[in-house]
Amino acid sequence: MTLKENLLSFSGSLSIATTDAPDDYPEWRYITYEIHMADLKELWSKIRTELTKDAHRIDFIDKKLQEAFAAFDAGEKKKGRDAVWELYNLKIENFR
């Protein structure tokens, strides 16, 4: 996938995390918390190596992702979702 496609997928995955993670995934959906977080990590690992213009934001995104994962794992849903909202509001799909 291209950087643009990965950015769009990452942004879409973040939007799901703002409402479903860690324990509100609809039963009819194939996705689980574990699958969703693994997808986010995989997409970000691909994106972070290709960013040029917005490379200065990598550390912040790394920090917020770690904050979100730690909060979700600790059962702090609101704190995790707030961290994801901060990322989503960066409009990552427009990064280069």
mmCIF file of C-alpha atoms in Angstrom:
data_model
loop_
_atom_site.group_PDB
_atom_site.id
_atom_site.type_symbol
_atom_site.label_atom_id
_atom_site.label_comp_id
_atom_site.label_asym_id
_atom_site.label_seq_id
_atom_site.Cartn_x
_atom_site.Cartn_y
_atom_site.Cartn_z
ATOM 1 C CA MET A 1 0.000 0.000 0.000
ATOM 2 C CA THR A 2 1.082 3.564 -0.577
ATOM 3 C CA LEU A 3 1.746 6.031 2.221
ATOM 4 C CA LYS A 4 -1.543 7.787 1.453
ATOM 5 C CA GLU A 5 -3.482 4.507 1.662
ATOM 6 C CA ASN A 6 -1.798 3.604 4.948
ATOM 7 C CA LEU A 7 -2.540 7.055 6.355
ATOM 8 C CA LEU A 8 -6.209 6.729 5.407
ATOM 9 C CA SER A 9 -6.410 3.258 6.944
ATOM 10 C CA PHE A 10 -4.664 4.453 10.091
ATOM 11 C CA SER A 11 -7.025 7.411 10.415
ATOM 12 C CA GLY A 12 -10.037 5.134 9.964
ATOM 13 C CA SER A 13 -8.694 2.722 12.544
ATOM 14 C CA LEU A 14 -8.160 5.594 14.982
ATOM 15 C CA SER A 15 -11.766 6.694 14.499
ATOM 16 C CA ILE A 16 -12.983 3.229 15.474
ATOM 17 C CA ALA A 17 -10.776 3.315 18.567
ATOM 18 C CA THR A 18 -12.468 6.540 19.719
ATOM 19 C CA THR A 19 -15.782 4.717 20.085
ATOM 20 C CA ASP A 20 -15.174 0.963 20.333
ATOM 21 C CA ALA A 21 -11.890 0.344 22.134
ATOM 22 C CA PRO A 22 -11.308 -1.465 24.342
ATOM 23 C CA ASP A 23 -14.568 -3.277 24.993
ATOM 24 C CA ASP A 24 -17.411 -1.841 22.912
ATOM 25 C CA TYR A 25 -16.864 -3.620 19.603
ATOM 26 C CA PRO A 26 -20.171 -4.805 18.122
ATOM 27 C CA GLU A 27 -20.582 -8.568 18.305
ATOM 28 C CA TRP A 28 -21.447 -8.768 14.602
ATOM 29 C CA ARG A 29 -18.051 -7.354 13.679
ATOM 30 C CA TYR A 30 -15.032 -9.558 13.079
ATOM 31 C CA ILE A 31 -12.710 -7.164 14.897
ATOM 32 C CA THR A 32 -11.595 -7.520 18.492
ATOM 33 C CA TYR A 33 -9.526 -5.231 20.677
ATOM 34 C CA GLU A 34 -6.426 -7.347 20.146
ATOM 35 C CA ILE A 35 -6.812 -7.406 16.355
ATOM 36 C CA HIS A 36 -7.569 -3.694 16.241
ATOM 37 C CA MET A 37 -4.555 -2.665 18.333
ATOM 38 C CA ALA A 38 -2.270 -4.958 16.315
ATOM 39 C CA ASP A 39 -3.577 -3.313 13.134
ATOM 40 C CA LEU A 40 -2.876 0.162 14.516
ATOM 41 C CA LYS A 41 0.662 -0.844 15.510
ATOM 42 C CA GLU A 42 1.371 -2.422 12.135
ATOM 43 C CA LEU A 43 0.064 0.551 10.169
ATOM 44 C CA TRP A 44 1.993 3.021 12.299
ATOM 45 C CA SER A 45 5.220 1.049 11.918
ATOM 46 C CA LYS A 46 4.844 1.318 8.133
ATOM 47 C CA ILE A 47 3.856 5.004 8.174
ATOM 48 C CA ARG A 48 6.517 6.293 10.559
ATOM 49 C CA THR A 49 9.357 5.169 8.290
ATOM 50 C CA GLU A 50 7.887 6.970 5.275
ATOM 51 C CA LEU A 51 7.014 10.338 6.795
ATOM 52 C CA THR A 52 9.149 13.201 5.572
ATOM 53 C CA LYS A 53 7.349 16.541 5.838
ATOM 54 C CA ASP A 54 5.640 15.588 9.104
ATOM 55 C CA ALA A 55 8.471 13.518 10.577
ATOM 56 C CA HIS A 56 8.703 15.987 13.474
ATOM 57 C CA ARG A 57 5.387 14.580 14.764
ATOM 58 C CA ILE A 58 6.587 10.975 15.093
ATOM 59 C CA ASP A 59 7.635 11.227 18.747
ATOM 60 C CA PHE A 60 4.299 12.778 19.754
ATOM 61 C CA ILE A 61 2.342 10.073 17.941
ATOM 62 C CA ASP A 62 4.498 7.335 19.465
ATOM 63 C CA LYS A 63 3.846 8.792 22.922
ATOM 64 C CA LYS A 64 0.093 9.087 22.407
ATOM 65 C CA LEU A 65 -0.202 5.558 21.038
ATOM 66 C CA GLN A 66 1.695 4.187 24.034
ATOM 67 C CA GLU A 67 -0.523 6.247 26.333
ATOM 68 C CA ALA A 68 -3.664 4.895 24.673
ATOM 69 C CA PHE A 69 -2.531 1.255 24.742
ATOM 70 C CA ALA A 70 -1.459 1.507 28.396
ATOM 71 C CA ALA A 71 -4.750 3.148 29.380
ATOM 72 C CA PHE A 72 -6.856 0.574 27.547
ATOM 73 C CA ASP A 73 -4.852 -2.267 29.079
ATOM 74 C CA ALA A 74 -5.341 -0.726 32.539
ATOM 75 C CA GLY A 75 -9.101 -0.482 31.985
ATOM 76 C CA GLU A 76 -9.034 3.317 31.688
ATOM 77 C CA LYS A 77 -11.293 3.597 28.661
ATOM 78 C CA LYS A 78 -11.804 7.375 28.751
ATOM 79 C CA LYS A 79 -8.083 8.128 29.104
ATOM 80 C CA GLY A 80 -7.275 5.796 26.210
ATOM 81 C CA ARG A 81 -9.974 7.230 23.989
ATOM 82 C CA ASP A 82 -8.889 10.782 24.818
ATOM 83 C CA ALA A 83 -5.342 9.945 23.679
ATOM 84 C CA VAL A 84 -6.714 8.481 20.443
ATOM 85 C CA TRP A 85 -8.889 11.575 19.893
ATOM 86 C CA GLU A 86 -5.750 13.727 20.127
ATOM 87 C CA LEU A 87 -4.210 11.654 17.349
ATOM 88 C CA TYR A 88 -7.339 11.594 15.222
ATOM 89 C CA ASN A 89 -7.658 15.386 15.462
ATOM 90 C CA LEU A 90 -4.175 15.794 13.965
ATOM 91 C CA LYS A 91 -5.704 14.869 10.600
ATOM 92 C CA ILE A 92 -3.021 12.230 10.093
ATOM 93 C CA GLU A 93 -4.510 11.299 6.727
ATOM 94 C CA ASN A 94 -3.023 14.560 5.396
ATOM 95 C CA PHE A 95 0.517 13.895 6.620
ATOM 96 C CA ARG A 96 3.423 13.488 4.225
#
